[in-house]
Amino acid sequence: MTTYLEDELRAHGVNLQKSTKVVALKGENVVTHIVTDKEEVQVDLVILATGVRPNTAFLKDSGIEMLGNGAIVVDNEGKTSIANIYAAGDCATVPHLLKETPAYIPLATSANKLGRIVGENLGGNTMSFEGTLGSSCIKVMDIEAGRTGLSEEEAKRMNLDYKTVYIVDKNQTDYYPGQESIAIKLIYDSATKVILGGQVVGKKDAVQRTNVIAAAIYAKMTTKQLGMLDLCYAPPFARTWDALNVAGNVAK
Ligand SMILES: Cc1cc2nc3c(=O)[nH]c(=O)nc-3n(C[C@H](O)[C@H](O)[C@H](O)COP(=O)(O)OP(=O)(O)OC[C@H]3O[C@@H](n4cnc5c(N)ncnc54)[C@H](O)[C@@H]3O)c2cc1C
C-alpha cells in the first residue's frame, strides 16, 4: 500500500531515498549539509524522525513492569504492576483488542482514552478500556492512507491462519466530479472470515473508510457482512456498492 505514497512523493518532485544511510550532519551553528553513505547534499532544514521511545529510564530500579523498550505495562484500567500507580500515554503500553500481549502504539487517540479512564478510576469509578486497534491515518501530499487492526505482517507474526484481499476501486460515481481510485486491503480469518485488519489508500475518503473497517473489526464482522453492509450511496460519496462492499464481496 505504501507504493501509492512513495509514487505521490516522487510525483511532487521529492527525491525519496529509502536505502540511504545518513552518516553525518555538517555546518557551523546551523546544518548546511547532510552526508550520506552515497553523497553529500546541501540542505535548508533537517527533520529527524527516528521513532518514539518512552522516557522512563528513571523508573529502571522501581520494579515496575516494563516492556523491553521501557513502556510501562498497564492493564485495561490503566493499572501498572505496582498497586495504586497508574500510567497512560506514550510512556505506557495499551491493551490491544486483537492481541493477548500489551502493545506499544504511541498515539494521541489511546493516550486520551486511557488518560480519561485512569482519571475516572482514580476518582473512584471503575472504567475499562476494551482495547486499541492501532487505527491511524496520514495525508501525504494529495493522498490519504489509513490502517486499523492487524497488518498482514502482524497476523503472520502471530501465526494466525489468515487471508487477505486487495482491490482497487473508485471512491464515487464517474458522472459527478471528483472520482478517484481507492485501494483497499483486508486481512481476515481464513476459517471464520472475521475481519482482523484493513488498510485504505486514495485521494478522497480513504480515511473515513478505514474508520468503517475499525467499527467492523470492533463488531467482529465477517467479510460477507461487510459485503452487504448498508453503507450510504449518493453520487458525490460512493458508488451504489461502496468500495468496502466490493472488498467484502471479493474476499473468499
Ligand atoms: C509530530 C507528531 C505528530 C503526531 N501526530 C499524531 C496524530 O496525527 N495522531 C495521533 O493519534 N497521534 C499523533 N502523535 C502522537 C501523539 O502526539 C502522542 O501519542 C500523544 O501526545 C501522547 O500523549 P502523552 O500525554 O502521553 O504525552 P505528551 O503529549 O508527550 O505529553 C507529555 C508531557 O509531559 C511533559 N514532561 C515530560 N517529562 C516531564 C517531567 N519530568 N516533568 C514534568 N513534565 C514532563 C512533556 O513536556 C509533555 O508536555 C504525533 C506525535 C508527533 C511527535
PDB file of C-alpha atoms and ligand atoms in Angstrom:
ATOM      1  CA  MET A   1       0.000   0.000   0.000  1.00  0.00           C
ATOM      2  CA  THR A   2       2.910   2.365   0.655  1.00  0.00           C
ATOM      3  CA  THR A   3       3.846   2.322  -3.029  1.00  0.00           C
ATOM      4  CA  TYR A   4       0.998   4.784  -3.599  1.00  0.00           C
ATOM      5  CA  LEU A   5       2.507   7.162  -1.054  1.00  0.00           C
ATOM      6  CA  GLU A   6       6.017   6.815  -2.471  1.00  0.00           C
ATOM      7  CA  ASP A   7       4.730   7.477  -6.003  1.00  0.00           C
ATOM      8  CA  GLU A   8       2.853  10.523  -4.730  1.00  0.00           C
ATOM      9  CA  LEU A   9       6.011  11.936  -3.141  1.00  0.00           C
ATOM     10  CA  ARG A  10       8.046  11.359  -6.310  1.00  0.00           C
ATOM     11  CA  ALA A  11       5.270  12.896  -8.450  1.00  0.00           C
ATOM     12  CA  HIS A  12       5.690  16.054  -6.361  1.00  0.00           C
ATOM     13  CA  GLY A  13       9.421  16.167  -7.037  1.00  0.00           C
ATOM     14  CA  VAL A  14      10.578  14.597  -3.780  1.00  0.00           C
ATOM     15  CA  ASN A  15      13.891  12.783  -4.080  1.00  0.00           C
ATOM     16  CA  LEU A  16      12.944   9.780  -1.952  1.00  0.00           C
ATOM     17  CA  GLN A  17      15.828   7.558  -0.908  1.00  0.00           C
ATOM     18  CA  LYS A  18      14.821   4.550   1.178  1.00  0.00           C
ATOM     19  CA  SER A  19      18.086   2.636   1.434  1.00  0.00           C
ATOM     20  CA  THR A  20      20.381   5.529   2.164  1.00  0.00           C
ATOM     21  CA  LYS A  21      22.137   5.970   5.483  1.00  0.00           C
ATOM     22  CA  VAL A  22      22.763   9.421   6.939  1.00  0.00           C
ATOM     23  CA  VAL A  23      26.272   9.327   8.382  1.00  0.00           C
ATOM     24  CA  ALA A  24      26.822  12.979   9.382  1.00  0.00           C
ATOM     25  CA  LEU A  25      25.273  16.433   9.614  1.00  0.00           C
ATOM     26  CA  LYS A  26      27.656  19.263   8.682  1.00  0.00           C
ATOM     27  CA  GLY A  27      27.660  23.001   9.304  1.00  0.00           C
ATOM     28  CA  GLU A  28      28.674  25.805  11.679  1.00  0.00           C
ATOM     29  CA  ASN A  29      25.817  26.780  14.055  1.00  0.00           C
ATOM     30  CA  VAL A  30      23.247  25.598  11.514  1.00  0.00           C
ATOM     31  CA  VAL A  31      23.230  22.418   9.469  1.00  0.00           C
ATOM     32  CA  THR A  32      24.112  23.141   5.850  1.00  0.00           C
ATOM     33  CA  HIS A  33      24.826  19.659   4.511  1.00  0.00           C
ATOM     34  CA  ILE A  34      23.928  16.073   5.215  1.00  0.00           C
ATOM     35  CA  VAL A  35      26.448  13.397   4.413  1.00  0.00           C
ATOM     36  CA  THR A  36      25.018  10.043   3.397  1.00  0.00           C
ATOM     37  CA  ASP A  37      26.748   6.784   2.542  1.00  0.00           C
ATOM     38  CA  LYS A  38      26.300   7.822  -1.099  1.00  0.00           C
ATOM     39  CA  GLU A  39      26.706  11.574  -1.358  1.00  0.00           C
ATOM     40  CA  GLU A  40      26.804  14.966   0.347  1.00  0.00           C
ATOM     41  CA  VAL A  41      23.683  17.091  -0.050  1.00  0.00           C
ATOM     42  CA  GLN A  42      23.157  20.778   0.678  1.00  0.00           C
ATOM     43  CA  VAL A  43      20.106  21.363   2.880  1.00  0.00           C
ATOM     44  CA  ASP A  44      17.978  24.218   4.219  1.00  0.00           C
ATOM     45  CA  LEU A  45      16.377  22.227   7.012  1.00  0.00           C
ATOM     46  CA  VAL A  46      16.770  18.803   8.589  1.00  0.00           C
ATOM     47  CA  ILE A  47      13.908  16.928  10.241  1.00  0.00           C
ATOM     48  CA  LEU A  48      14.940  13.805  12.127  1.00  0.00           C
ATOM     49  CA  ALA A  49      12.186  11.207  12.510  1.00  0.00           C
ATOM     50  CA  THR A  50      13.865   8.404  14.390  1.00  0.00           C
ATOM     51  CA  GLY A  51      10.919   6.791  16.136  1.00  0.00           C
ATOM     52  CA  VAL A  52       9.442   7.071  19.611  1.00  0.00           C
ATOM     53  CA  ARG A  53      10.820   5.732  22.898  1.00  0.00           C
ATOM     54  CA  PRO A  54       9.175   6.066  26.323  1.00  0.00           C
ATOM     55  CA  ASN A  55      11.056   8.486  28.593  1.00  0.00           C
ATOM     56  CA  THR A  56      11.014   6.070  31.538  1.00  0.00           C
ATOM     57  CA  ALA A  57      14.696   5.430  32.305  1.00  0.00           C
ATOM     58  CA  PHE A  58      14.186   6.995  35.755  1.00  0.00           C
ATOM     59  CA  LEU A  59      11.954   4.020  36.634  1.00  0.00           C
ATOM     60  CA  LYS A  60      14.500   1.323  35.948  1.00  0.00           C
ATOM     61  CA  ASP A  61      15.107   0.456  39.617  1.00  0.00           C
ATOM     62  CA  SER A  62      11.467   0.861  40.671  1.00  0.00           C
ATOM     63  CA  GLY A  63      10.466  -2.730  39.931  1.00  0.00           C
ATOM     64  CA  ILE A  64       7.556  -1.571  37.771  1.00  0.00           C
ATOM     65  CA  GLU A  65       6.868  -3.954  34.880  1.00  0.00           C
ATOM     66  CA  MET A  66       8.017  -2.531  31.563  1.00  0.00           C
ATOM     67  CA  LEU A  67       8.457  -3.775  28.010  1.00  0.00           C
ATOM     68  CA  GLY A  68      11.965  -4.055  26.584  1.00  0.00           C
ATOM     69  CA  ASN A  69      11.673  -0.520  25.165  1.00  0.00           C
ATOM     70  CA  GLY A  70      10.765   0.934  28.570  1.00  0.00           C
ATOM     71  CA  ALA A  71       6.983   1.179  28.083  1.00  0.00           C
ATOM     72  CA  ILE A  72       5.186   0.774  31.422  1.00  0.00           C
ATOM     73  CA  VAL A  73       2.850  -2.216  31.213  1.00  0.00           C
ATOM     74  CA  VAL A  74      -0.737  -1.342  32.126  1.00  0.00           C
ATOM     75  CA  ASP A  75      -3.971  -3.327  32.219  1.00  0.00           C
ATOM     76  CA  ASN A  76      -7.368  -2.320  30.815  1.00  0.00           C
ATOM     77  CA  GLU A  77      -7.917   0.053  33.743  1.00  0.00           C
ATOM     78  CA  GLY A  78      -4.523   1.733  33.370  1.00  0.00           C
ATOM     79  CA  LYS A  79      -3.110  -0.037  36.443  1.00  0.00           C
ATOM     80  CA  THR A  80       0.621  -0.768  36.476  1.00  0.00           C
ATOM     81  CA  SER A  81       2.233  -3.711  38.287  1.00  0.00           C
ATOM     82  CA  ILE A  82       2.599  -1.522  41.406  1.00  0.00           C
ATOM     83  CA  ALA A  83      -0.540  -1.041  43.496  1.00  0.00           C
ATOM     84  CA  ASN A  84      -2.160   2.412  43.236  1.00  0.00           C
ATOM     85  CA  ILE A  85       0.172   3.504  40.406  1.00  0.00           C
ATOM     86  CA  TYR A  86      -1.474   4.116  37.054  1.00  0.00           C
ATOM     87  CA  ALA A  87       0.007   5.096  33.703  1.00  0.00           C
ATOM     88  CA  ALA A  88      -1.296   6.206  30.313  1.00  0.00           C
ATOM     89  CA  GLY A  89       0.024   7.662  27.088  1.00  0.00           C
ATOM     90  CA  ASP A  90       3.339   7.473  25.286  1.00  0.00           C
ATOM     91  CA  CYS A  91       5.101   6.233  28.433  1.00  0.00           C
ATOM     92  CA  ALA A  92       2.882   3.152  28.656  1.00  0.00           C
ATOM     93  CA  THR A  93       1.553   0.177  26.757  1.00  0.00           C
ATOM     94  CA  VAL A  94      -2.040  -0.035  25.625  1.00  0.00           C
ATOM     95  CA  PRO A  95      -4.294  -3.113  25.683  1.00  0.00           C
ATOM     96  CA  HIS A  96      -4.929  -4.372  22.142  1.00  0.00           C
ATOM     97  CA  LEU A  97      -8.324  -5.657  21.043  1.00  0.00           C
ATOM     98  CA  LEU A  98      -6.803  -8.430  18.923  1.00  0.00           C
ATOM     99  CA  LYS A  99      -3.617  -9.231  20.830  1.00  0.00           C
ATOM    100  CA  GLU A 100      -3.081 -11.062  24.091  1.00  0.00           C
ATOM    101  CA  THR A 101       0.027  -9.056  24.911  1.00  0.00           C
ATOM    102  CA  PRO A 102       0.121  -5.311  25.638  1.00  0.00           C
ATOM    103  CA  ALA A 103       1.058  -3.222  22.640  1.00  0.00           C
ATOM    104  CA  TYR A 104       3.229  -0.137  22.349  1.00  0.00           C
ATOM    105  CA  ILE A 105       1.324   2.142  19.955  1.00  0.00           C
ATOM    106  CA  PRO A 106       2.052   5.739  20.947  1.00  0.00           C
ATOM    107  CA  LEU A 107      -0.924   7.657  19.563  1.00  0.00           C
ATOM    108  CA  ALA A 108      -2.970  10.583  20.839  1.00  0.00           C
ATOM    109  CA  THR A 109      -6.161   8.538  20.451  1.00  0.00           C
ATOM    110  CA  SER A 110      -5.374   5.853  23.023  1.00  0.00           C
ATOM    111  CA  ALA A 111      -3.355   8.289  25.205  1.00  0.00           C
ATOM    112  CA  ASN A 112      -6.533  10.353  25.598  1.00  0.00           C
ATOM    113  CA  LYS A 113      -8.847   7.394  26.165  1.00  0.00           C
ATOM    114  CA  LEU A 114      -6.556   5.695  28.693  1.00  0.00           C
ATOM    115  CA  GLY A 115      -5.957   9.100  30.300  1.00  0.00           C
ATOM    116  CA  ARG A 116      -9.687   9.557  30.832  1.00  0.00           C
ATOM    117  CA  ILE A 117     -10.050   6.001  32.137  1.00  0.00           C
ATOM    118  CA  VAL A 118      -7.179   6.472  34.593  1.00  0.00           C
ATOM    119  CA  GLY A 119      -8.776   9.730  35.753  1.00  0.00           C
ATOM    120  CA  GLU A 120     -12.163   8.039  36.249  1.00  0.00           C
ATOM    121  CA  ASN A 121     -10.578   5.147  38.150  1.00  0.00           C
ATOM    122  CA  LEU A 122      -8.525   7.436  40.363  1.00  0.00           C
ATOM    123  CA  GLY A 123     -11.733   9.351  41.057  1.00  0.00           C
ATOM    124  CA  GLY A 124     -13.431   6.239  42.401  1.00  0.00           C
ATOM    125  CA  ASN A 125     -15.300   4.995  39.335  1.00  0.00           C
ATOM    126  CA  THR A 126     -14.464   1.771  37.512  1.00  0.00           C
ATOM    127  CA  MET A 127     -13.831   2.176  33.825  1.00  0.00           C
ATOM    128  CA  SER A 128     -12.095  -0.221  31.497  1.00  0.00           C
ATOM    129  CA  PHE A 129     -10.597   0.224  28.023  1.00  0.00           C
ATOM    130  CA  GLU A 130     -11.631  -2.518  25.612  1.00  0.00           C
ATOM    131  CA  GLY A 131      -8.521  -2.166  23.501  1.00  0.00           C
ATOM    132  CA  THR A 132      -6.854  -0.332  20.687  1.00  0.00           C
ATOM    133  CA  LEU A 133      -6.835  -1.335  17.045  1.00  0.00           C
ATOM    134  CA  GLY A 134      -3.863   0.880  16.322  1.00  0.00           C
ATOM    135  CA  SER A 135      -6.080   2.848  13.951  1.00  0.00           C
ATOM    136  CA  SER A 136      -4.034   5.617  12.384  1.00  0.00           C
ATOM    137  CA  CYS A 137      -4.017   7.789   9.325  1.00  0.00           C
ATOM    138  CA  ILE A 138      -1.839  10.085   7.292  1.00  0.00           C
ATOM    139  CA  LYS A 139      -2.056  12.517   4.406  1.00  0.00           C
ATOM    140  CA  VAL A 140       0.880  12.533   2.001  1.00  0.00           C
ATOM    141  CA  MET A 141       0.535  15.392  -0.500  1.00  0.00           C
ATOM    142  CA  ASP A 142      -2.902  14.692  -2.018  1.00  0.00           C
ATOM    143  CA  ILE A 143      -3.224  11.086  -0.867  1.00  0.00           C
ATOM    144  CA  GLU A 144      -4.883   9.800   2.299  1.00  0.00           C
ATOM    145  CA  ALA A 145      -3.982   6.498   3.910  1.00  0.00           C
ATOM    146  CA  GLY A 146      -5.361   4.702   6.933  1.00  0.00           C
ATOM    147  CA  ARG A 147      -4.783   1.437   8.753  1.00  0.00           C
ATOM    148  CA  THR A 148      -6.612  -0.378  11.513  1.00  0.00           C
ATOM    149  CA  GLY A 149      -6.406  -3.725  13.289  1.00  0.00           C
ATOM    150  CA  LEU A 150      -3.720  -6.208  12.332  1.00  0.00           C
ATOM    151  CA  SER A 151      -1.425  -5.716   9.390  1.00  0.00           C
ATOM    152  CA  GLU A 152      -0.553  -8.780   7.359  1.00  0.00           C
ATOM    153  CA  GLU A 153       2.919  -8.758   8.966  1.00  0.00           C
ATOM    154  CA  GLU A 154       1.372  -8.796  12.440  1.00  0.00           C
ATOM    155  CA  ALA A 155      -1.031 -11.623  11.513  1.00  0.00           C
ATOM    156  CA  LYS A 156       1.978 -13.568  10.203  1.00  0.00           C
ATOM    157  CA  ARG A 157       3.990 -12.949  13.377  1.00  0.00           C
ATOM    158  CA  MET A 158       1.010 -14.100  15.473  1.00  0.00           C
ATOM    159  CA  ASN A 159       0.842 -17.351  13.446  1.00  0.00           C
ATOM    160  CA  LEU A 160      -2.781 -16.677  12.558  1.00  0.00           C
ATOM    161  CA  ASP A 161      -4.489 -18.590   9.779  1.00  0.00           C
ATOM    162  CA  TYR A 162      -5.423 -15.512   7.775  1.00  0.00           C
ATOM    163  CA  LYS A 163      -6.236 -14.482   4.227  1.00  0.00           C
ATOM    164  CA  THR A 164      -6.036 -11.119   2.529  1.00  0.00           C
ATOM    165  CA  VAL A 165      -7.963  -9.400  -0.218  1.00  0.00           C
ATOM    166  CA  TYR A 166      -6.749  -6.394  -2.168  1.00  0.00           C
ATOM    167  CA  ILE A 167      -8.938  -4.382  -4.524  1.00  0.00           C
ATOM    168  CA  VAL A 168      -8.608  -1.137  -6.424  1.00  0.00           C
ATOM    169  CA  ASP A 169     -11.981   0.517  -6.959  1.00  0.00           C
ATOM    170  CA  LYS A 170     -13.427   4.029  -7.250  1.00  0.00           C
ATOM    171  CA  ASN A 171     -14.415   6.309  -4.384  1.00  0.00           C
ATOM    172  CA  GLN A 172     -17.610   7.566  -6.112  1.00  0.00           C
ATOM    173  CA  THR A 173     -19.579   7.643  -9.341  1.00  0.00           C
ATOM    174  CA  ASP A 174     -17.885   8.870 -12.524  1.00  0.00           C
ATOM    175  CA  TYR A 175     -20.683  11.285 -13.519  1.00  0.00           C
ATOM    176  CA  TYR A 176     -20.039  13.505 -10.505  1.00  0.00           C
ATOM    177  CA  PRO A 177     -16.715  15.412 -10.496  1.00  0.00           C
ATOM    178  CA  GLY A 178     -14.016  14.082  -8.223  1.00  0.00           C
ATOM    179  CA  GLN A 179     -13.853  10.389  -8.942  1.00  0.00           C
ATOM    180  CA  GLU A 180     -10.559   8.900  -7.734  1.00  0.00           C
ATOM    181  CA  SER A 181      -9.123   5.436  -7.335  1.00  0.00           C
ATOM    182  CA  ILE A 182      -9.181   3.858  -3.920  1.00  0.00           C
ATOM    183  CA  ALA A 183      -7.209   0.778  -2.867  1.00  0.00           C
ATOM    184  CA  ILE A 184      -8.406  -1.439  -0.038  1.00  0.00           C
ATOM    185  CA  LYS A 185      -6.694  -4.337   1.678  1.00  0.00           C
ATOM    186  CA  LEU A 186      -8.480  -6.543   4.189  1.00  0.00           C
ATOM    187  CA  ILE A 187      -6.885  -9.114   6.464  1.00  0.00           C
ATOM    188  CA  TYR A 188      -9.340 -11.721   7.751  1.00  0.00           C
ATOM    189  CA  ASP A 189      -9.525 -15.102   9.440  1.00  0.00           C
ATOM    190  CA  SER A 190      -9.365 -17.913   6.850  1.00  0.00           C
ATOM    191  CA  ALA A 191     -11.987 -20.090   8.533  1.00  0.00           C
ATOM    192  CA  THR A 192     -14.479 -17.654  10.071  1.00  0.00           C
ATOM    193  CA  LYS A 193     -13.897 -14.726   7.651  1.00  0.00           C
ATOM    194  CA  VAL A 194     -13.936 -12.359  10.633  1.00  0.00           C
ATOM    195  CA  ILE A 195     -12.111  -9.168   9.672  1.00  0.00           C
ATOM    196  CA  LEU A 196      -8.820  -8.655  11.524  1.00  0.00           C
ATOM    197  CA  GLY A 197      -7.347  -5.638   9.791  1.00  0.00           C
ATOM    198  CA  GLY A 198      -7.640  -3.215   6.943  1.00  0.00           C
ATOM    199  CA  GLN A 199      -5.780  -0.535   5.052  1.00  0.00           C
ATOM    200  CA  VAL A 200      -7.161   2.049   2.632  1.00  0.00           C
ATOM    201  CA  VAL A 201      -5.285   4.435   0.332  1.00  0.00           C
ATOM    202  CA  GLY A 202      -6.765   7.027  -2.012  1.00  0.00           C
ATOM    203  CA  LYS A 203      -7.192  10.688  -2.783  1.00  0.00           C
ATOM    204  CA  LYS A 204     -10.658  11.026  -1.276  1.00  0.00           C
ATOM    205  CA  ASP A 205     -12.409   9.413   1.705  1.00  0.00           C
ATOM    206  CA  ALA A 206      -9.840   6.662   2.260  1.00  0.00           C
ATOM    207  CA  VAL A 207      -9.502   7.514   5.941  1.00  0.00           C
ATOM    208  CA  GLN A 208     -13.225   7.576   6.656  1.00  0.00           C
ATOM    209  CA  ARG A 209     -13.484   4.146   5.068  1.00  0.00           C
ATOM    210  CA  THR A 210     -10.706   2.964   7.374  1.00  0.00           C
ATOM    211  CA  ASN A 211     -12.909   4.096  10.253  1.00  0.00           C
ATOM    212  CA  VAL A 212     -15.720   1.889   8.943  1.00  0.00           C
ATOM    213  CA  ILE A 213     -13.319  -1.075   8.920  1.00  0.00           C
ATOM    214  CA  ALA A 214     -12.337  -0.257  12.521  1.00  0.00           C
ATOM    215  CA  ALA A 215     -16.016  -0.405  13.523  1.00  0.00           C
ATOM    216  CA  ALA A 216     -16.397  -3.670  11.583  1.00  0.00           C
ATOM    217  CA  ILE A 217     -13.437  -5.226  13.442  1.00  0.00           C
ATOM    218  CA  TYR A 218     -14.795  -3.993  16.752  1.00  0.00           C
ATOM    219  CA  ALA A 219     -18.146  -5.639  15.967  1.00  0.00           C
ATOM    220  CA  LYS A 220     -16.379  -8.867  14.870  1.00  0.00           C
ATOM    221  CA  MET A 221     -17.976  -8.615  11.446  1.00  0.00           C
ATOM    222  CA  THR A 222     -17.175 -11.045   8.656  1.00  0.00           C
ATOM    223  CA  THR A 223     -16.150 -10.085   5.138  1.00  0.00           C
ATOM    224  CA  LYS A 224     -19.556 -11.355   3.992  1.00  0.00           C
ATOM    225  CA  GLN A 225     -21.325  -8.948   6.345  1.00  0.00           C
ATOM    226  CA  LEU A 226     -19.107  -6.089   5.140  1.00  0.00           C
ATOM    227  CA  GLY A 227     -20.086  -7.039   1.599  1.00  0.00           C
ATOM    228  CA  MET A 228     -23.748  -6.402   2.407  1.00  0.00           C
ATOM    229  CA  LEU A 229     -23.327  -3.633   4.992  1.00  0.00           C
ATOM    230  CA  ASP A 230     -25.834  -0.856   4.326  1.00  0.00           C
ATOM    231  CA  LEU A 231     -23.393   1.956   3.558  1.00  0.00           C
ATOM    232  CA  CYS A 232     -24.520   5.300   2.183  1.00  0.00           C
ATOM    233  CA  TYR A 233     -24.749   5.947  -1.515  1.00  0.00           C
ATOM    234  CA  ALA A 234     -25.176   9.176  -3.434  1.00  0.00           C
ATOM    235  CA  PRO A 235     -23.076  10.162  -6.487  1.00  0.00           C
ATOM    236  CA  PRO A 236     -20.609  12.513  -4.699  1.00  0.00           C
ATOM    237  CA  PHE A 237     -19.769   9.984  -1.983  1.00  0.00           C
ATOM    238  CA  ALA A 238     -19.723   6.415  -3.261  1.00  0.00           C
ATOM    239  CA  ARG A 239     -20.987   4.083  -5.931  1.00  0.00           C
ATOM    240  CA  THR A 240     -24.132   2.050  -5.336  1.00  0.00           C
ATOM    241  CA  TRP A 241     -21.873  -0.664  -3.991  1.00  0.00           C
ATOM    242  CA  ASP A 242     -19.371   1.170  -1.844  1.00  0.00           C
ATOM    243  CA  ALA A 243     -15.738   0.150  -2.362  1.00  0.00           C
ATOM    244  CA  LEU A 244     -15.883  -1.501   1.088  1.00  0.00           C
ATOM    245  CA  ASN A 245     -18.871  -3.620  -0.008  1.00  0.00           C
ATOM    246  CA  VAL A 246     -16.835  -4.650  -3.044  1.00  0.00           C
ATOM    247  CA  ALA A 247     -13.817  -5.604  -0.917  1.00  0.00           C
ATOM    248  CA  GLY A 248     -16.039  -7.644   1.402  1.00  0.00           C
ATOM    249  CA  ASN A 249     -17.663  -9.451  -1.515  1.00  0.00           C
ATOM    250  CA  VAL A 250     -14.382 -10.167  -3.310  1.00  0.00           C
ATOM    251  CA  ALA A 251     -12.930 -11.787  -0.155  1.00  0.00           C
ATOM    252  CA  LYS A 252     -13.411 -15.542  -0.383  1.00  0.00           C
TER     253      LYS A 252
HETATM  254  C1  LIG B   1       4.966  15.162  15.106  1.00  0.00           C
HETATM  255  C2  LIG B   1       3.936  14.291  15.760  1.00  0.00           C
HETATM  256  C3  LIG B   1       2.721  14.105  15.140  1.00  0.00           C
HETATM  257  C4  LIG B   1       1.763  13.287  15.733  1.00  0.00           C
HETATM  258  N1  LIG B   1       0.554  13.107  15.102  1.00  0.00           N
HETATM  259  C5  LIG B   1      -0.352  12.299  15.653  1.00  0.00           C
HETATM  260  C6  LIG B   1      -1.605  12.097  15.006  1.00  0.00           C
HETATM  261  O1  LIG B   1      -1.903  12.665  13.946  1.00  0.00           O
HETATM  262  N2  LIG B   1      -2.496  11.251  15.576  1.00  0.00           N
HETATM  263  C7  LIG B   1      -2.232  10.621  16.772  1.00  0.00           C
HETATM  264  O2  LIG B   1      -3.099   9.874  17.255  1.00  0.00           O
HETATM  265  N3  LIG B   1      -1.068  10.824  17.420  1.00  0.00           N
HETATM  266  C8  LIG B   1      -0.122  11.642  16.883  1.00  0.00           C
HETATM  267  N4  LIG B   1       1.066  11.832  17.529  1.00  0.00           N
HETATM  268  C9  LIG B   1       1.293  11.155  18.815  1.00  0.00           C
HETATM  269  C10 LIG B   1       0.697  11.960  19.959  1.00  0.00           C
HETATM  270  O3  LIG B   1       1.157  13.284  19.919  1.00  0.00           O
HETATM  271  C11 LIG B   1       1.109  11.307  21.272  1.00  0.00           C
HETATM  272  O4  LIG B   1       0.763   9.954  21.265  1.00  0.00           O
HETATM  273  C12 LIG B   1       0.434  11.982  22.449  1.00  0.00           C
HETATM  274  O5  LIG B   1       0.744  13.354  22.516  1.00  0.00           O
HETATM  275  C13 LIG B   1       0.856  11.302  23.750  1.00  0.00           C
HETATM  276  O6  LIG B   1       0.320  11.985  24.831  1.00  0.00           O
HETATM  277  P1  LIG B   1       1.038  11.944  26.230  1.00  0.00           P
HETATM  278  O7  LIG B   1       0.203  12.784  27.134  1.00  0.00           O
HETATM  279  O8  LIG B   1       1.327  10.534  26.625  1.00  0.00           O
HETATM  280  O9  LIG B   1       2.475  12.599  26.010  1.00  0.00           O
HETATM  281  P2  LIG B   1       2.857  14.073  25.590  1.00  0.00           P
HETATM  282  O10 LIG B   1       1.783  14.716  24.759  1.00  0.00           O
HETATM  283  O11 LIG B   1       4.237  13.988  25.056  1.00  0.00           O
HETATM  284  O12 LIG B   1       2.855  14.851  26.982  1.00  0.00           O
HETATM  285  C14 LIG B   1       3.832  14.599  27.942  1.00  0.00           C
HETATM  286  C15 LIG B   1       4.085  15.899  28.693  1.00  0.00           C
HETATM  287  O13 LIG B   1       4.896  15.644  29.814  1.00  0.00           O
HETATM  288  C16 LIG B   1       5.880  16.652  29.908  1.00  0.00           C
HETATM  289  N5  LIG B   1       7.022  16.082  30.667  1.00  0.00           N
HETATM  290  C17 LIG B   1       7.939  15.189  30.244  1.00  0.00           C
HETATM  291  N6  LIG B   1       8.792  14.908  31.234  1.00  0.00           N
HETATM  292  C18 LIG B   1       8.412  15.628  32.311  1.00  0.00           C
HETATM  293  C19 LIG B   1       8.885  15.764  33.652  1.00  0.00           C
HETATM  294  N7  LIG B   1       9.938  15.087  34.090  1.00  0.00           N
HETATM  295  N8  LIG B   1       8.211  16.574  34.480  1.00  0.00           N
HETATM  296  C20 LIG B   1       7.106  17.248  34.061  1.00  0.00           C
HETATM  297  N9  LIG B   1       6.616  17.175  32.818  1.00  0.00           N
HETATM  298  C21 LIG B   1       7.251  16.365  31.966  1.00  0.00           C
HETATM  299  C22 LIG B   1       6.217  16.976  28.470  1.00  0.00           C
HETATM  300  O14 LIG B   1       6.797  18.242  28.352  1.00  0.00           O
HETATM  301  C23 LIG B   1       4.821  16.925  27.841  1.00  0.00           C
HETATM  302  O15 LIG B   1       4.151  18.154  27.925  1.00  0.00           O
HETATM  303  C24 LIG B   1       2.045  12.650  16.955  1.00  0.00           C
HETATM  304  C25 LIG B   1       3.274  12.843  17.590  1.00  0.00           C
HETATM  305  C26 LIG B   1       4.210  13.655  16.999  1.00  0.00           C
HETATM  306  C27 LIG B   1       5.518  13.847  17.694  1.00  0.00           C
END
